[in-house]
mmCIF file of C-alpha atoms in Angstrom:
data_model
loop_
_atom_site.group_PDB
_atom_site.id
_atom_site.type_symbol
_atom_site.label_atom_id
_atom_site.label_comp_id
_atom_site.label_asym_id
_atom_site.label_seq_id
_atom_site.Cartn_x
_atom_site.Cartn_y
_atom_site.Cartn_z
ATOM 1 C CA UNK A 1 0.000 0.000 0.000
ATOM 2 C CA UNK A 2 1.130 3.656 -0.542
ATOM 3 C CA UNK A 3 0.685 6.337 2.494
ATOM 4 C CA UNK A 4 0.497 9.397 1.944
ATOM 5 C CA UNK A 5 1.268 12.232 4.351
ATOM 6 C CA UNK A 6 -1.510 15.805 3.928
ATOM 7 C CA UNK A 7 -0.667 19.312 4.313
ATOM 8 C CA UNK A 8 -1.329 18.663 8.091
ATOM 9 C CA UNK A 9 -0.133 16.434 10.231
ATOM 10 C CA UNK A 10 -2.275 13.361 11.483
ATOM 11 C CA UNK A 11 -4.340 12.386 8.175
ATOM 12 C CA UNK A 12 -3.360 10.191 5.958
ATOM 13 C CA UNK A 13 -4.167 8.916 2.403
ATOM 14 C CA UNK A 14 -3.797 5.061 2.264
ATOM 15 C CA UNK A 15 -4.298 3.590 -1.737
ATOM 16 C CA UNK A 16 -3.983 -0.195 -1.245
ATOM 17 C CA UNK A 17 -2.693 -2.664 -3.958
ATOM 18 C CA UNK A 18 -4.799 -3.835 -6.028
ATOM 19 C CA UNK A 19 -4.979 -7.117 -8.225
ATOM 20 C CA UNK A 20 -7.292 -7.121 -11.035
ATOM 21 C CA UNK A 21 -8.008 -8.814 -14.308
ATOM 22 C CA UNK A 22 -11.272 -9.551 -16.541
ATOM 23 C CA UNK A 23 -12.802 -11.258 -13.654
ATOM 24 C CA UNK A 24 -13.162 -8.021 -11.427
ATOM 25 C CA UNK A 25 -10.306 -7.023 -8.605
ATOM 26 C CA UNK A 26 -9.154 -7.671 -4.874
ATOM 27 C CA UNK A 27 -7.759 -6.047 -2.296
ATOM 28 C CA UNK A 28 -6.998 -6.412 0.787
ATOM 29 C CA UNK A 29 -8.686 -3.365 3.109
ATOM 30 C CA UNK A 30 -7.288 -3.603 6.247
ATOM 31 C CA UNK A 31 -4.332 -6.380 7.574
ATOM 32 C CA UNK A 32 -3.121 -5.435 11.376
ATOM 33 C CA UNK A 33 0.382 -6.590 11.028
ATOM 34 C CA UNK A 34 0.792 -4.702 7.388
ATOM 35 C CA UNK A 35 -0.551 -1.657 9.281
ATOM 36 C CA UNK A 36 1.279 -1.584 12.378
ATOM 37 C CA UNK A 37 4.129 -2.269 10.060
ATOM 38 C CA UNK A 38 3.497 1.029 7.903
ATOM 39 C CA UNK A 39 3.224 3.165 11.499
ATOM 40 C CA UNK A 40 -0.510 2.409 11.848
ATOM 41 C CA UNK A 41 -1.357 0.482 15.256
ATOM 42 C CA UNK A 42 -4.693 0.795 15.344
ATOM 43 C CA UNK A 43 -7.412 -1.970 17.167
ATOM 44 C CA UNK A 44 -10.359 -1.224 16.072
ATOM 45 C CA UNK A 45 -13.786 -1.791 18.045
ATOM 46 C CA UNK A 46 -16.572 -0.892 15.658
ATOM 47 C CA UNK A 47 -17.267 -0.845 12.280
ATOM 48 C CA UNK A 48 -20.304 1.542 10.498
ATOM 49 C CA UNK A 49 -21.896 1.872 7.459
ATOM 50 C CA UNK A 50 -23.790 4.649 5.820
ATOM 51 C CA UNK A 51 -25.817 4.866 2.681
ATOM 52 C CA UNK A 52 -26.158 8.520 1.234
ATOM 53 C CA UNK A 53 -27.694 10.052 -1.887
ATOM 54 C CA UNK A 54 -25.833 13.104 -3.637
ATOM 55 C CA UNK A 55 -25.574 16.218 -1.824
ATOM 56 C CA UNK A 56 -25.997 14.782 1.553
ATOM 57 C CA UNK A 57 -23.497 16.214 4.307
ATOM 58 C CA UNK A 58 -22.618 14.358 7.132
ATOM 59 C CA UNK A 59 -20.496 16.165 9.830
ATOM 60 C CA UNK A 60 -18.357 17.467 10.755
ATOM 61 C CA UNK A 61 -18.504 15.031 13.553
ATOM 62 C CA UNK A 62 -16.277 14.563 16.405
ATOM 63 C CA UNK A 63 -16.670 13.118 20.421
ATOM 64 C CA UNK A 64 -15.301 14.624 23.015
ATOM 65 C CA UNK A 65 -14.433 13.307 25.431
ATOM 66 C CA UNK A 66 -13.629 9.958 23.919
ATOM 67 C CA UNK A 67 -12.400 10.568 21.020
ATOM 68 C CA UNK A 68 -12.600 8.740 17.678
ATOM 69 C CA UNK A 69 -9.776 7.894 14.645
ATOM 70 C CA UNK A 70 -11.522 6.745 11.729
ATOM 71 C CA UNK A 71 -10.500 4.444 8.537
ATOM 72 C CA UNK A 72 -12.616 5.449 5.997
ATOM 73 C CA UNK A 73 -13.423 4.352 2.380
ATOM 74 C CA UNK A 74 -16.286 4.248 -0.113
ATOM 75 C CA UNK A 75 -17.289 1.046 -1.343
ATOM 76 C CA UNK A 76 -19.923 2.196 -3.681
ATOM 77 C CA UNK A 77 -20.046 5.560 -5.170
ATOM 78 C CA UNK A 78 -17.900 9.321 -4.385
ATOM 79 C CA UNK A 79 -17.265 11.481 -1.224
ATOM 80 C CA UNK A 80 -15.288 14.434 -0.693
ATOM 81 C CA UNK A 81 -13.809 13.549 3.238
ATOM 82 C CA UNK A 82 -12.742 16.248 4.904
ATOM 83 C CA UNK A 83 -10.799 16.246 8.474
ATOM 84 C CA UNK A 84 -10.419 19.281 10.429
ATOM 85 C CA UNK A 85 -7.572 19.745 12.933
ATOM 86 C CA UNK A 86 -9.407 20.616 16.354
ATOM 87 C CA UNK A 87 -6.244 19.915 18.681
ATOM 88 C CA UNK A 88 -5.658 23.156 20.412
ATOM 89 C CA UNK A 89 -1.727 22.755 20.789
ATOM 90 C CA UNK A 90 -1.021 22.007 17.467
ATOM 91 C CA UNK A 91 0.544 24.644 15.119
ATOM 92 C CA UNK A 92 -2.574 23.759 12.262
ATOM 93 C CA UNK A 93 -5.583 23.888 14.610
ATOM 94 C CA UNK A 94 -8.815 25.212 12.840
ATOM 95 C CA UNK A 95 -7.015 23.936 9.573
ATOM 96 C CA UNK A 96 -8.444 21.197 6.857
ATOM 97 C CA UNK A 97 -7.794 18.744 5.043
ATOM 98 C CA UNK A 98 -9.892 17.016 2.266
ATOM 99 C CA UNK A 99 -9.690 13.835 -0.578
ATOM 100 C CA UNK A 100 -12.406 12.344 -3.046
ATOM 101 C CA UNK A 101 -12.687 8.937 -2.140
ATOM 102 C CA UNK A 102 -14.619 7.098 -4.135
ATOM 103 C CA UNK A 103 -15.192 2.884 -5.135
ATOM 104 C CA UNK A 104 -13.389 3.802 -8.451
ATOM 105 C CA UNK A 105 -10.052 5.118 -6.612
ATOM 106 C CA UNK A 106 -10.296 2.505 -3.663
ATOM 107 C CA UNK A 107 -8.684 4.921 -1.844
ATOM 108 C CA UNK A 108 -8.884 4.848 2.018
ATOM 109 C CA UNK A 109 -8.574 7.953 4.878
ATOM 110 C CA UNK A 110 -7.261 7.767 8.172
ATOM 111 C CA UNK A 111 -9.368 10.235 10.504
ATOM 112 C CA UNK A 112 -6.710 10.343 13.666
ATOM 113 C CA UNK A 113 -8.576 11.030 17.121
ATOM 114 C CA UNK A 114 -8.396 14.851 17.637
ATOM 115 C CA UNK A 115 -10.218 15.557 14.591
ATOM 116 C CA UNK A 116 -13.525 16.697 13.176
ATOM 117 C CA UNK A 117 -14.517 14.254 10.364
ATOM 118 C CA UNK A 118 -17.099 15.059 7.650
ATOM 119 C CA UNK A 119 -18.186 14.393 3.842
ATOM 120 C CA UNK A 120 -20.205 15.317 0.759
ATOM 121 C CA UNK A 121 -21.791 12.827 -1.276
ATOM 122 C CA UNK A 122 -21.107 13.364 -4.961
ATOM 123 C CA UNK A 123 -22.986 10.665 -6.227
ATOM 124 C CA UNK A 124 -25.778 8.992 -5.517
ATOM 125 C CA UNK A 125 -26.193 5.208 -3.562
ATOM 126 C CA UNK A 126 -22.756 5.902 -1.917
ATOM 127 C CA UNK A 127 -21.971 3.136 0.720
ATOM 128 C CA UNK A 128 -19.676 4.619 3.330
ATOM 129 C CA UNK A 129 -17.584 2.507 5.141
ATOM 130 C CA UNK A 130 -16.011 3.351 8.303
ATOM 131 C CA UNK A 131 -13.785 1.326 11.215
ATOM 132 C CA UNK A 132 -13.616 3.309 14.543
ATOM 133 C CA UNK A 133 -10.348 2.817 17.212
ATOM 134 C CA UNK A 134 -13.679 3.788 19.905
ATOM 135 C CA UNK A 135 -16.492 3.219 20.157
ATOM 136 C CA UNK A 136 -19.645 5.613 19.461
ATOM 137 C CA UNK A 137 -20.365 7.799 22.269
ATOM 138 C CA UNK A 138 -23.716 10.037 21.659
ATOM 139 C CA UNK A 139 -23.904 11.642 24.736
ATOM 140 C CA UNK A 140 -20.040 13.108 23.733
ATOM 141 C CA UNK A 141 -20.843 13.784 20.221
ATOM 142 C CA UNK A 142 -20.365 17.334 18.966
ATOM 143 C CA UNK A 143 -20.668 19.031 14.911
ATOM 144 C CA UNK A 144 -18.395 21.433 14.067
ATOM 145 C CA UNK A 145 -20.231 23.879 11.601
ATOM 146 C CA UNK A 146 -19.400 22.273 7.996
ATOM 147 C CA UNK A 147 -19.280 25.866 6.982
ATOM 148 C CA UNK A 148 -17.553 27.517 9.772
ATOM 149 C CA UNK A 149 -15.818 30.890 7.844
ATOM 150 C CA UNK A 150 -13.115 30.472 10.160
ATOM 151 C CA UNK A 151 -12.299 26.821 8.666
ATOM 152 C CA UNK A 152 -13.066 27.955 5.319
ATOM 153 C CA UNK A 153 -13.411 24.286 3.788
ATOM 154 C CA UNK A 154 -13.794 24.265 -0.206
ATOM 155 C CA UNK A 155 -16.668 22.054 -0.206
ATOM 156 C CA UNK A 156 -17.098 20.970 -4.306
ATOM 157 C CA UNK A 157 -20.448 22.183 -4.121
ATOM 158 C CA UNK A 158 -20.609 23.277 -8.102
ATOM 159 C CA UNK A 159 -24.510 22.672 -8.668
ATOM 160 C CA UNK A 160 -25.027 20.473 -5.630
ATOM 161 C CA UNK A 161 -28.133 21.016 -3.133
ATOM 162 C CA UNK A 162 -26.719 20.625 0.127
ATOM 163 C CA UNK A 163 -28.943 18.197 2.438
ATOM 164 C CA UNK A 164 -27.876 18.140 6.585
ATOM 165 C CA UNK A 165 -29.314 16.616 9.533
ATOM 166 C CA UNK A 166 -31.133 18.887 11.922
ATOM 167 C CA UNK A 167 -28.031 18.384 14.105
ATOM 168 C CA UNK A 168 -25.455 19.169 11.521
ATOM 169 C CA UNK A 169 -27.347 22.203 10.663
ATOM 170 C CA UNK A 170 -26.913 23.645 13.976
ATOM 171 C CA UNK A 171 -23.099 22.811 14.040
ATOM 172 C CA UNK A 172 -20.896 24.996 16.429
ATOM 173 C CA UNK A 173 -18.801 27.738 15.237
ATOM 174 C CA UNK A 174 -14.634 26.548 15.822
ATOM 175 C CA UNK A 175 -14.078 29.200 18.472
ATOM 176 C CA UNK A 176 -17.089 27.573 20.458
ATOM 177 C CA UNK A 177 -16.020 24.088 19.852
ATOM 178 C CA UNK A 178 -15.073 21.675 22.771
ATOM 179 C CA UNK A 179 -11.686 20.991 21.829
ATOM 180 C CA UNK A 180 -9.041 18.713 22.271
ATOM 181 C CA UNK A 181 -5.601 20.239 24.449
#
């Protein structure tokens, strides 16, 4: 597999090998020892899946306390993924980072705990797949405003309807967030 670092520290794209012929491909998406072996020690505890049509926005999520790192991919379909820095001591808090993921690319995103996490749907029927290193906490859960100015994320939105959750709709600004030290 090739990682590769973003313009902040934490995130990573992660494009596996693939092995494909007339038949169809395979791949392997996630192998412990290959992963600890790249830097990536993660044990996960729960796996999700979503379903979204195009235009749906889901996030920017984050739990605090308890904290989540996610492994993310699309199995079906396009996102944009986005992952905002919200640890306070770090020299790119407030900052973002973003990749299409998509079942064409098969590419995969690590979401590191101390994070925001968040994506647009470009396509309909896009299967979301995501493995969590904790597990869901509602009563910790907290949206950071997908369009916080502060942020300033470049959401792809050329002729897209944007479609939130009551929740994510009433996301909190970054200098109101909860955090991480």
């Amino acid at each position: 597999m090739i990682i590769t670092e973003c313009d902040i520290a934490g995130p990573l794209i992660i494009e596996p090998k693939v092995f494909g012929d007339e038949r169809g491909f395979f791949m392997e998406s996630w192998n412990a020892a290959k992963f600890t072996e790249a830097g990536l020690d993660i044990a996960f505890v729960q796996d999700n899946h979503s379903r979204s049509q195009k235009g749906v926005l889901r996030g920017m999520h984050f739990q605090n306390p308890g904290p989540q790192g996610k492994l993310v991919r699309v199995v079906s379909g396009a996102v944009f993924d986005v992952a905002v820095d919200l640890r306070r001591s770090s020299p790119t808090f407030g900052k973002w980072t973003g990749v299409e993921l998509s079942a064409e690319n098969k590419r995969m995103f690590w979401v590191p705990q101390g994070f925001a996490h968040g994506f647009l749907t470009l396509e309909d029927n896009t299967d979301f797949l995501y493995k969590c290193d904790a597990p869901y906490a509602p009563q910790h859960e907290h949206s950071l405003a997908w369009d916080d100015l502060e942020v300033g994320i470049e959401w792809p939105l050329d002729g897209i309807a944007v479609q939130l959750s009551a929740k994510d709709a009433k996301g909190t600004p970054l200098s109101d967030v909860e955090a991480f030290a």
